Tab-separated table of C-alpha atoms and ligand atoms in Angstrom:
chain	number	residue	atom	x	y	z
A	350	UNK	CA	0.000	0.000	0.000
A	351	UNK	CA	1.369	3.341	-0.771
A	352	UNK	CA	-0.272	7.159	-0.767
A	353	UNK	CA	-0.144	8.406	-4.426
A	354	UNK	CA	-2.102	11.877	-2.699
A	355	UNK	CA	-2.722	13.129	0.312
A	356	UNK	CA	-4.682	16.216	1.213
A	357	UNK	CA	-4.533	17.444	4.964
A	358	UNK	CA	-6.937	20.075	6.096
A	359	UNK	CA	-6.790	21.900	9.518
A	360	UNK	CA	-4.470	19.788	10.789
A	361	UNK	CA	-2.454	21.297	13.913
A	362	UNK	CA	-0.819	24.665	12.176
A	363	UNK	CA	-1.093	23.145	8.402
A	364	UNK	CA	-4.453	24.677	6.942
A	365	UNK	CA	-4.286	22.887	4.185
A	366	UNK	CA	-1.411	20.876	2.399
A	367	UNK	CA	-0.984	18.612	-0.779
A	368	UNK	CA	1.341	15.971	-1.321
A	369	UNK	CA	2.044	13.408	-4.266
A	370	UNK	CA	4.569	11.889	-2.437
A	371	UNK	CA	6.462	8.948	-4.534
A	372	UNK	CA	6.762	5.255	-3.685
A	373	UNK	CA	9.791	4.568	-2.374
A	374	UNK	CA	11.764	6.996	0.416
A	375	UNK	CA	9.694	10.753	1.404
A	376	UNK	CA	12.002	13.273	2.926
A	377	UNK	CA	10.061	15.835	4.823
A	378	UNK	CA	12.526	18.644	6.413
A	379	UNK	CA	11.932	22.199	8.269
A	380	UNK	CA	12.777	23.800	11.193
A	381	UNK	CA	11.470	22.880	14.663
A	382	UNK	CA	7.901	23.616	15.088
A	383	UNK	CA	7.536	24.089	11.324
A	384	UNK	CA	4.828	21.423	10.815
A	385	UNK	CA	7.070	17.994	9.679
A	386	UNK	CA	5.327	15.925	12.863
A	387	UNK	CA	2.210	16.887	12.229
A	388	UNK	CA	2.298	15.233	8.473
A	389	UNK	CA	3.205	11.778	9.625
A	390	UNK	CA	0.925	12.836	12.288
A	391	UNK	CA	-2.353	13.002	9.590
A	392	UNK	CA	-1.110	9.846	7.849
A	393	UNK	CA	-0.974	8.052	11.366
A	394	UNK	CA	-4.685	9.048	11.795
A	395	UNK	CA	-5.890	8.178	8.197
A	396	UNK	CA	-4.961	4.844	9.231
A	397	UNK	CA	-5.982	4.611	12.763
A	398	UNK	CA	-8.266	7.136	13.391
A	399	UNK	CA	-6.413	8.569	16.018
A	400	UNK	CA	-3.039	10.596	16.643
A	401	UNK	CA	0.283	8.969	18.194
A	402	UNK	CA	0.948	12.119	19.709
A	403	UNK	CA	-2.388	12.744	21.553
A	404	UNK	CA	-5.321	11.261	23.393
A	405	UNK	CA	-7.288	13.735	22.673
A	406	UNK	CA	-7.588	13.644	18.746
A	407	UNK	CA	-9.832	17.048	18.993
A	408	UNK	CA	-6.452	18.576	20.064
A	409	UNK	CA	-4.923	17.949	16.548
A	410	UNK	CA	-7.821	19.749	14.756
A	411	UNK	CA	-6.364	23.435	13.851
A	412	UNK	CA	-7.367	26.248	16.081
A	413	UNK	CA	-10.235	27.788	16.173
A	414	UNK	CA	-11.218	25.180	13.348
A	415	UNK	CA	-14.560	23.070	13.047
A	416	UNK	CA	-12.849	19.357	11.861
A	417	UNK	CA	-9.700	17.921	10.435
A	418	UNK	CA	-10.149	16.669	7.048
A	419	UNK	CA	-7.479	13.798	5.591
A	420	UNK	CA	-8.126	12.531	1.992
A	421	UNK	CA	-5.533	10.160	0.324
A	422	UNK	CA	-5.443	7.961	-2.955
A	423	UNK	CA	-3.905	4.490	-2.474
A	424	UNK	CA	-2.253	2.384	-4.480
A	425	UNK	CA	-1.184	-1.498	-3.996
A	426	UNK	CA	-0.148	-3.494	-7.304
A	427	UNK	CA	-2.684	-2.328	-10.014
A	428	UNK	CA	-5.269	-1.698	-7.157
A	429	UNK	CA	-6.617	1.865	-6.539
A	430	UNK	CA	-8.628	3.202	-3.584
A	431	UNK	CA	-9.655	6.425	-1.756
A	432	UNK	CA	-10.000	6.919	2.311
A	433	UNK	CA	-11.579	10.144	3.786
A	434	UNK	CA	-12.362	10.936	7.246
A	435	UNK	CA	-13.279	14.266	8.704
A	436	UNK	CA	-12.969	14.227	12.535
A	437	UNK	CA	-15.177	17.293	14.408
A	438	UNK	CA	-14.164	19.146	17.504
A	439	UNK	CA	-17.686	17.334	18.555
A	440	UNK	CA	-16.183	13.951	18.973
A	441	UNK	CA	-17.969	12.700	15.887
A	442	UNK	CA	-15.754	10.918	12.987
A	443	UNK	CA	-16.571	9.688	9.495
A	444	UNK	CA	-14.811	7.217	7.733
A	445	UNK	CA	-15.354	6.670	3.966
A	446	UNK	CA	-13.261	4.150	2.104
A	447	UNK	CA	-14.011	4.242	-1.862
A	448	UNK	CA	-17.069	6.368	-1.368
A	449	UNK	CA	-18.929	4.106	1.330
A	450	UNK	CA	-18.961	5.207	4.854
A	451	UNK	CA	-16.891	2.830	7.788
A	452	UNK	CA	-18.452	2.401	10.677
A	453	UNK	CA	-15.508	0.367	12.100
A	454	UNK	CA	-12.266	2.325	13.247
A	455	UNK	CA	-10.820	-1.200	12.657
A	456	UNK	CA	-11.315	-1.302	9.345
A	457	UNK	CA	-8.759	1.531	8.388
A	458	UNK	CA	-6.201	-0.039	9.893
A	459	UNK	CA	-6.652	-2.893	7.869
A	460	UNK	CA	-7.051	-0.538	4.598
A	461	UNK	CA	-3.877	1.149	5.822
A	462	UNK	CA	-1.348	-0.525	7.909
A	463	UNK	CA	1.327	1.700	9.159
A	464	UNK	CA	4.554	1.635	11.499
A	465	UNK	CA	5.207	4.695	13.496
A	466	UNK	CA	8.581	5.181	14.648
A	467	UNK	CA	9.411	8.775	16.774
A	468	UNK	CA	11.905	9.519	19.315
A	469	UNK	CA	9.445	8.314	21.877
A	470	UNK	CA	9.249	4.740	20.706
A	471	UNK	CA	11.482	3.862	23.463
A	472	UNK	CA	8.197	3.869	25.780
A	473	UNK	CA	7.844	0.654	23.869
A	474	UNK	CA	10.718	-0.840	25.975
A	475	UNK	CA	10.079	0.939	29.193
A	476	UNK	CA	6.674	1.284	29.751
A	477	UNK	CA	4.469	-1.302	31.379
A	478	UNK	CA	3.231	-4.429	28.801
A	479	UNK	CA	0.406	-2.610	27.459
A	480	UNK	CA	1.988	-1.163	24.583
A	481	UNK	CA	4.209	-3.938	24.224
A	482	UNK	CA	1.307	-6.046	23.609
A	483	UNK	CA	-0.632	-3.123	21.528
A	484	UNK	CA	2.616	-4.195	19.420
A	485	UNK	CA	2.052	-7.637	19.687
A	486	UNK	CA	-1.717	-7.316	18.765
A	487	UNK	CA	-0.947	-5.060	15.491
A	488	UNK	CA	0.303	-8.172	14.083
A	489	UNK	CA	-2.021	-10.582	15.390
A	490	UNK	CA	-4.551	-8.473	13.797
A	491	UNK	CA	-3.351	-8.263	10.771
A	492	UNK	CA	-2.025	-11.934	10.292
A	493	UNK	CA	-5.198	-14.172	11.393
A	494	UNK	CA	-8.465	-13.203	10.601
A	495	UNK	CA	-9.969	-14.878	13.805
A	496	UNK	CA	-8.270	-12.432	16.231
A	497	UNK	CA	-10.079	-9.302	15.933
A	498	UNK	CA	-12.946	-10.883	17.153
A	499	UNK	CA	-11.682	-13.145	19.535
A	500	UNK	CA	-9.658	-10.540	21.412
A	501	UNK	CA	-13.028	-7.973	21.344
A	502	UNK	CA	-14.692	-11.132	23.630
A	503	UNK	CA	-12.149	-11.155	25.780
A	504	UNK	CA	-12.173	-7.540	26.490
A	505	UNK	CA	-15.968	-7.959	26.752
A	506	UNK	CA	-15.940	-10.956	28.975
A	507	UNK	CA	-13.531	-10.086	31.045
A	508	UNK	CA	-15.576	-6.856	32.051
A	509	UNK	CA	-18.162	-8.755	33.036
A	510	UNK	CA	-16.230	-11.231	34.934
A	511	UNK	CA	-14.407	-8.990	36.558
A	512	UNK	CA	-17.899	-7.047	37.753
A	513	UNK	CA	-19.125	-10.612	38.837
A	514	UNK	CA	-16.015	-10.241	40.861
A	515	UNK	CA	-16.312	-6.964	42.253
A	516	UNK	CA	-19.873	-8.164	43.612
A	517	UNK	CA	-18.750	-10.774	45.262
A	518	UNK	CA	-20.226	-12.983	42.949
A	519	UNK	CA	-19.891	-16.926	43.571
A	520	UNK	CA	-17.818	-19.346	41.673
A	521	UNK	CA	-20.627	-21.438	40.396
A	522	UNK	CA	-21.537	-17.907	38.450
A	523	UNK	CA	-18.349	-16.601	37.273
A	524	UNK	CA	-17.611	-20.170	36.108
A	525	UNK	CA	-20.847	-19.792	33.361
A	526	UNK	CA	-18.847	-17.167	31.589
A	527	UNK	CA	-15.619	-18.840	32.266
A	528	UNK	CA	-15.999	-21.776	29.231
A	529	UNK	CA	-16.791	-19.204	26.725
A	530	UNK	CA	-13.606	-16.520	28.087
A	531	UNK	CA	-11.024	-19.705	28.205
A	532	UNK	CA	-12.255	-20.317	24.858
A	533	UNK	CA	-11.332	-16.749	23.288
A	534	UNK	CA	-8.566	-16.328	25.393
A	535	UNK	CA	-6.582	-19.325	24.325
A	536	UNK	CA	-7.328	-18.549	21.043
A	537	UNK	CA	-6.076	-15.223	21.093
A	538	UNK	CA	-3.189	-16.476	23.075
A	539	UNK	CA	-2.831	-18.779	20.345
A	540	UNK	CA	-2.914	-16.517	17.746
A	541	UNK	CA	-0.180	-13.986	19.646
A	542	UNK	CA	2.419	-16.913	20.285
A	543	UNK	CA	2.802	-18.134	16.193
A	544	UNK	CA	2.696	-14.130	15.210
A	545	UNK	CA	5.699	-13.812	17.534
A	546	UNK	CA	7.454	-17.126	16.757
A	547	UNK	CA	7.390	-15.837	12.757
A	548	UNK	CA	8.437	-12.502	13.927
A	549	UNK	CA	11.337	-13.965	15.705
A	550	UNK	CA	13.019	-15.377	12.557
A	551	UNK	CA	12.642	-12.083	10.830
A	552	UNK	CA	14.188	-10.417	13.598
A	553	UNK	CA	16.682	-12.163	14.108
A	554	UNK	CA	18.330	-10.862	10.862
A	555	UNK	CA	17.751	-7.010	11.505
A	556	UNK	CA	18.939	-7.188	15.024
A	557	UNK	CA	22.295	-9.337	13.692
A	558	UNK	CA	22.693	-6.048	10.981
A	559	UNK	CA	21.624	-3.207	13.718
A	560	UNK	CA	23.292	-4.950	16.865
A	561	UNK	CA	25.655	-7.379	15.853
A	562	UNK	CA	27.528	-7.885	19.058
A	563	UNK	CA	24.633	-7.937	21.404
A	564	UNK	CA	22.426	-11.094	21.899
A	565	UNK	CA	19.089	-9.798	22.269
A	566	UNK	CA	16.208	-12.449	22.986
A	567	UNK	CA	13.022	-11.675	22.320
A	568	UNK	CA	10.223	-13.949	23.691
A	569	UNK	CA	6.268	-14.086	24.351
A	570	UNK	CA	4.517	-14.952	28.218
A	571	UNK	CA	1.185	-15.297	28.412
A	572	UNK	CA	-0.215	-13.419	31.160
A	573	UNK	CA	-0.157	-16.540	32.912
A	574	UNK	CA	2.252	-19.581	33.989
A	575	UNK	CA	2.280	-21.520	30.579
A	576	UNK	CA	2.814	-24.987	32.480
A	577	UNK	CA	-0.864	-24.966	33.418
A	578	UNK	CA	-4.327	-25.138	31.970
A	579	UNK	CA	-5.956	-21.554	32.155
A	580	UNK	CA	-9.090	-23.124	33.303
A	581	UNK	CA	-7.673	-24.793	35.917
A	582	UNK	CA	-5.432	-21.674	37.139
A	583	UNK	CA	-9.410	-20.117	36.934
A	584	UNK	CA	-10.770	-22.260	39.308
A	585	UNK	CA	-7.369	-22.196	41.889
A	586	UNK	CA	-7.195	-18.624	41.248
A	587	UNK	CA	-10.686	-17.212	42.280
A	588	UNK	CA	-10.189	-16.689	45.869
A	589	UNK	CA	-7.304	-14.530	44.851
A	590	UNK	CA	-9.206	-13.041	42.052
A	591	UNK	CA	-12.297	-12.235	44.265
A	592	UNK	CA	-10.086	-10.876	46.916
A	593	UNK	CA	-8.615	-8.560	44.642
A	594	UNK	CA	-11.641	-7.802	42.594
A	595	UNK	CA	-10.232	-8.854	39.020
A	596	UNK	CA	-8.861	-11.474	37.282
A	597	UNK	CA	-5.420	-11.384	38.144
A	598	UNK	CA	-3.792	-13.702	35.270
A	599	UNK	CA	-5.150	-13.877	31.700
A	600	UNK	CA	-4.190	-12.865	27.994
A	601	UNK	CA	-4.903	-9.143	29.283
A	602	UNK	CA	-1.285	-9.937	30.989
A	603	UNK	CA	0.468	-11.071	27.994
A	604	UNK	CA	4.081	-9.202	27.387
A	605	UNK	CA	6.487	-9.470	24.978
A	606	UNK	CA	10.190	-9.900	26.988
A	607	UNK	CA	13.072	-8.178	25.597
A	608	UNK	CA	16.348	-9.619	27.206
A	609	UNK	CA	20.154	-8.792	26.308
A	610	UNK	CA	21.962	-11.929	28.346
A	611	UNK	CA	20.204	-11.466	32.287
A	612	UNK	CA	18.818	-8.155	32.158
A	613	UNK	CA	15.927	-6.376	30.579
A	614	UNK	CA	16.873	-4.697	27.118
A	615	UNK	CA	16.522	-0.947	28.244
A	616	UNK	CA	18.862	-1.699	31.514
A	617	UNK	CA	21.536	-3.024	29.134
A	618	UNK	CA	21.608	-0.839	25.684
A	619	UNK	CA	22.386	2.786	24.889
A	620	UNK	CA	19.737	4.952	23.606
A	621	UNK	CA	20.580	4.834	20.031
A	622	UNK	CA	20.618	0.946	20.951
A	623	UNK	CA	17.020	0.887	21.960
A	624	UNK	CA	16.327	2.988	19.081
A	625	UNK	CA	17.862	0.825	16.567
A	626	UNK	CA	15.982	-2.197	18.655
A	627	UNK	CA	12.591	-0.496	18.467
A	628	UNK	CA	13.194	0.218	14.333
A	629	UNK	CA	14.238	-3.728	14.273
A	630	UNK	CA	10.928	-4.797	15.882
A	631	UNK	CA	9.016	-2.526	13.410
A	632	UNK	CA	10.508	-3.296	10.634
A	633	UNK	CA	10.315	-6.991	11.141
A	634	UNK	CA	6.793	-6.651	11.483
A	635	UNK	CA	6.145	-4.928	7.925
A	636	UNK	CA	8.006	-7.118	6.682
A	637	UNK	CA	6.017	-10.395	8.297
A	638	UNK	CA	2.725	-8.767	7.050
A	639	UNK	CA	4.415	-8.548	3.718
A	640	UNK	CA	5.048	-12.691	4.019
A	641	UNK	CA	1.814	-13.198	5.061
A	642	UNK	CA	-0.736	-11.236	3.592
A	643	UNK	CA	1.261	-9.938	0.901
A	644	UNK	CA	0.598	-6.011	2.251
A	645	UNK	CA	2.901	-3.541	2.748
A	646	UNK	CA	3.068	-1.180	5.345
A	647	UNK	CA	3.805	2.799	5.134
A	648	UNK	CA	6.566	4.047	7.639
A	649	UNK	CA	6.753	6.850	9.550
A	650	UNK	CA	9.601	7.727	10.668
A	651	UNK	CA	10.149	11.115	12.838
A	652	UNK	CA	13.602	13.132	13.648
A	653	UNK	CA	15.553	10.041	11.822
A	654	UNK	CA	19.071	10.849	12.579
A	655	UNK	CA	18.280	11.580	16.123
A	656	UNK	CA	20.162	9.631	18.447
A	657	UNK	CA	22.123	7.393	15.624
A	658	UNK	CA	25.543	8.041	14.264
A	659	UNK	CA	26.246	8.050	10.584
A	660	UNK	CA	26.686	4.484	10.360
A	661	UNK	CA	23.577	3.560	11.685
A	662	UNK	CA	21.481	6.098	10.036
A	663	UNK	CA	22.710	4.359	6.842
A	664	UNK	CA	21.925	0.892	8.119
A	665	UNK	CA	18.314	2.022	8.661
A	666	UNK	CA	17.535	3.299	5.703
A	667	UNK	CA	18.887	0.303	4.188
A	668	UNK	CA	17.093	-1.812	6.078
A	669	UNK	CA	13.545	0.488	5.654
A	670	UNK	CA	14.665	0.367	1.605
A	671	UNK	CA	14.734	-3.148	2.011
A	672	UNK	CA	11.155	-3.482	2.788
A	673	UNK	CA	10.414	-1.998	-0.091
A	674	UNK	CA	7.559	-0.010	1.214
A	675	UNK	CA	6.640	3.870	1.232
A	676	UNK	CA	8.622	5.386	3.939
A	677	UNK	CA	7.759	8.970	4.982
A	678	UNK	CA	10.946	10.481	7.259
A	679	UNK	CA	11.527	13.821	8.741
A	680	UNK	CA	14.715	15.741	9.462
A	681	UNK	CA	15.269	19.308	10.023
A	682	UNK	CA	18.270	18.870	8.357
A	683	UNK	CA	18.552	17.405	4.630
A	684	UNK	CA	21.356	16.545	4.945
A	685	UNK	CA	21.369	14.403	7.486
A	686	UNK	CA	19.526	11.815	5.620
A	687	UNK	CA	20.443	12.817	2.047
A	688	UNK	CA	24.161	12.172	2.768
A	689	UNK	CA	23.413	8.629	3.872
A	690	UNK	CA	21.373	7.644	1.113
A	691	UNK	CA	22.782	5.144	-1.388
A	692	UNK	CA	20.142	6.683	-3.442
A	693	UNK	CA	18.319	10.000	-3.512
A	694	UNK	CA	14.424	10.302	-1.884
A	695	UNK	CA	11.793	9.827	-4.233
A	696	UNK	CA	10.423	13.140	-2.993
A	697	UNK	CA	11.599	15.917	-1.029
A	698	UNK	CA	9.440	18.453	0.908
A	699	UNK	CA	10.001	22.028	2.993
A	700	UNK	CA	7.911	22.639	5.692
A	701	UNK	CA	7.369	25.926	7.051
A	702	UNK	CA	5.287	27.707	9.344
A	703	UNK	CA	2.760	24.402	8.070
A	704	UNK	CA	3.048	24.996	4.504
A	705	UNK	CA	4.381	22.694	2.499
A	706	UNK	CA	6.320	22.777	-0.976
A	707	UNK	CA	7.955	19.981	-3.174
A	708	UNK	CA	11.483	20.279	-3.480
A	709	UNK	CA	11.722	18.944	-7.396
B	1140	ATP	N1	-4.205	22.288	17.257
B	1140	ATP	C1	-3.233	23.055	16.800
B	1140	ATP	N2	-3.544	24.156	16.053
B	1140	ATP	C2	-2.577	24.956	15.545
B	1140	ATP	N3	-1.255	24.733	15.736
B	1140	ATP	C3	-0.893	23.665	16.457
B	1140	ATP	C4	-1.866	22.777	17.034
B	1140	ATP	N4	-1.199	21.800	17.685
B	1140	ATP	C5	0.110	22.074	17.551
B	1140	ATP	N5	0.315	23.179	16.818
B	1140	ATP	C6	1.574	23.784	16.382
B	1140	ATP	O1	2.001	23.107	15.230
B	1140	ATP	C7	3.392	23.318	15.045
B	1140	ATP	C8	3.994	22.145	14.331
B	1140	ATP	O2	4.332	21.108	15.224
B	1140	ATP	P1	5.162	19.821	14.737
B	1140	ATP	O3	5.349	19.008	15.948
B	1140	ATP	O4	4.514	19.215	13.563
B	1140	ATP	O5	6.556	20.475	14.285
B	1140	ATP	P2	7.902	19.785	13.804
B	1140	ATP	O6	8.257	20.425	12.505
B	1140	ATP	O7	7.791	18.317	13.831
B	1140	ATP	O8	8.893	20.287	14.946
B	1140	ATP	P3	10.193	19.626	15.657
B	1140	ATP	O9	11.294	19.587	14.642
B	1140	ATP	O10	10.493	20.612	16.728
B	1140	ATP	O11	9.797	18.294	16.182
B	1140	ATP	C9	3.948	23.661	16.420
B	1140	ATP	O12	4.476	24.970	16.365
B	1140	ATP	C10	2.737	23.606	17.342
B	1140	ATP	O13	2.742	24.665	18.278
């Protein structure tokens, strides 16, 4: 999948912007503040419906403005499509994919699957598991049709039992709903534990070409000891459970462990390590949907160069070339990512002061 257009309208300070950008590598430059976020930023939400930056999408909309508006042509192979959405200050969002309206957030994201990588991604290693298994989940959604809606029952069930638990509910009741949760959540658990076993042999690679003296293991738990049966851990569990008013252990505890030898990844590697780490997960996973479902992702990728040395900015573009995807970057200066090219961008753009202009 690639953006042939892409019109942004009232999007943080850019009023209104056109791109064509080309297929291959987008260089977006300007100085601080001049608006070069806040592009990858519209992409990110044409696919997701929702900023990276922000909670609160009604923040991105421009000041004093109504509603965002994104529009972008697509192109994948000899396939063509369009994707709209206009997102009001009101909360309200509409979707349109080739003309018909989307009711499902979910179904951009499938349209449009996109990696983000920003200084920030580091939160991936260092936060709690949540986003680590947001990560995980990406994937999972993409790779097996069956885990969308398996992983939307869990979520729902698990409410519900955990409710039954907060009222002090009985085990003979929380047990009716507990056939029909192990169910979904072994499925989903499933579903998590091939997508990271396939990820693992692409990764392997990119961490060998990013980090080739460090021995970085990456592995899937759970959410709950994998040497016994989750309905059985139910069942020994619930006095705990009830005690505590939720389910303690579950697929809403899986993680994805990043070790380097003994110790967790971030308590072992540099920051332009964990950088380069964070770009090898996300590039391994483009390149897995690519396998699988024959899709390619778009990359965003913002303030490139910080953090990495010449060396390794070279390595990752080679390595984001290699997917063969559209990558979008952003640098406030050129050079910094012109000079490490092997070839130059496909397209160049200035931002400034949220207007934007093709470098030809
Ligand atoms: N809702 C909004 N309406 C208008 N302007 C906004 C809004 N939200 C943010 N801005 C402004 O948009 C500008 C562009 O921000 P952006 O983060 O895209 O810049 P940038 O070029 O990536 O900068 P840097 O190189 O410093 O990261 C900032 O000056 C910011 O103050």
């Amino acid at each position: 999948m690639s953006l042939s257009r892409l019109h942004i309208e009232s999007f943080r300070n850019i009023s209104s912007a056109q791109l064509q950008p080309g297929d291959g590598l987008n260089l977006i430059y300007g100085h601080n503040g001049s608006g070069k976020t806040s592009i990858l930023e519209a992409i990110y939400f044409l696919g997701m419906g929702r900023s990276f930056r922000s909670h609160l999408s009604q923040r991105v909309i421009k000041n004093d403005d109504d509603a965002l508006t994104l529009f972008a042509n697509m192109e994948s192979g000899d396939e063509q499509s369009k994707i709209g959405l206009r997102r009001f200050r009101s909360g309200d969002i509409e979707v349109k994919i080739n003309g018909d309206k989307v009711k499902r957030l979910s179904t951009l994201a499938e349209t449009l699957p996109i990696q983000v990588i920003t200084p920030e991604s580091f939160s991936l290693l260092f936060e709690g598991p949540k986003s680590r298994r947001q990560f995980i989940d990406w994937g999972a959604f993409h790779s097996d049709p069956r885990f969308y809606a398996a992983w939307v029952n869990v979520r729902r069930i698990l409410k519900q039992r955990n409710q039954l638990l907060r009222d002090g509910s009985p085990y003979s009741s929380i047990q009716f709903w507990d056939k029909e949760f192990i169910r979904y959540a072994e499925l989903v658990t499933d579903i998590r534990k091939q997508y990271v076993d396939s990820l693992n042999e692409l990764l392997k690679g990119i961490i060998g070409e990013f980090l080739p003296q460090v021995d970085v293991k990456v592995s899937f738990t759970r959410g709950w000891d994998a040497k016994t049966e989750y309905a059985q851990l139910l069942e020994t569990q619930y006095p705990r459970d009830l005690a505590t008013g939720y389910t303690v252990s579950g697929p809403h505890k899986a993680d994805l462990r990043l070790r380097v030898g003994t110790l967790p990844a971030q308590d072992a590697l540099s920051r332009g390590q964990l950088k380069l780490l964070v770009c090898a997960l996300r590039i391994a996973q483009g390149k897995l949907l690519k396998q699988q479902i024959d899709k390619k992702s778009i990359y965003l990728v913002d303030d490139l160069p910080s953090e990495l040395d010449a060396k390794h900015r070279k390595l990752l573009l080679q390595q984001l070339a290699d997917t063969g995807a559209q990558v979008f970057v952003t640098a406030i200066e050129p050079a910094a990512i012109v000079d490490s090219l092997i070839t130059p961008p496909s397209k160049m753009f200035h931002v400034e002061q949220g207007r934007v202009t093709v470098i030809e």
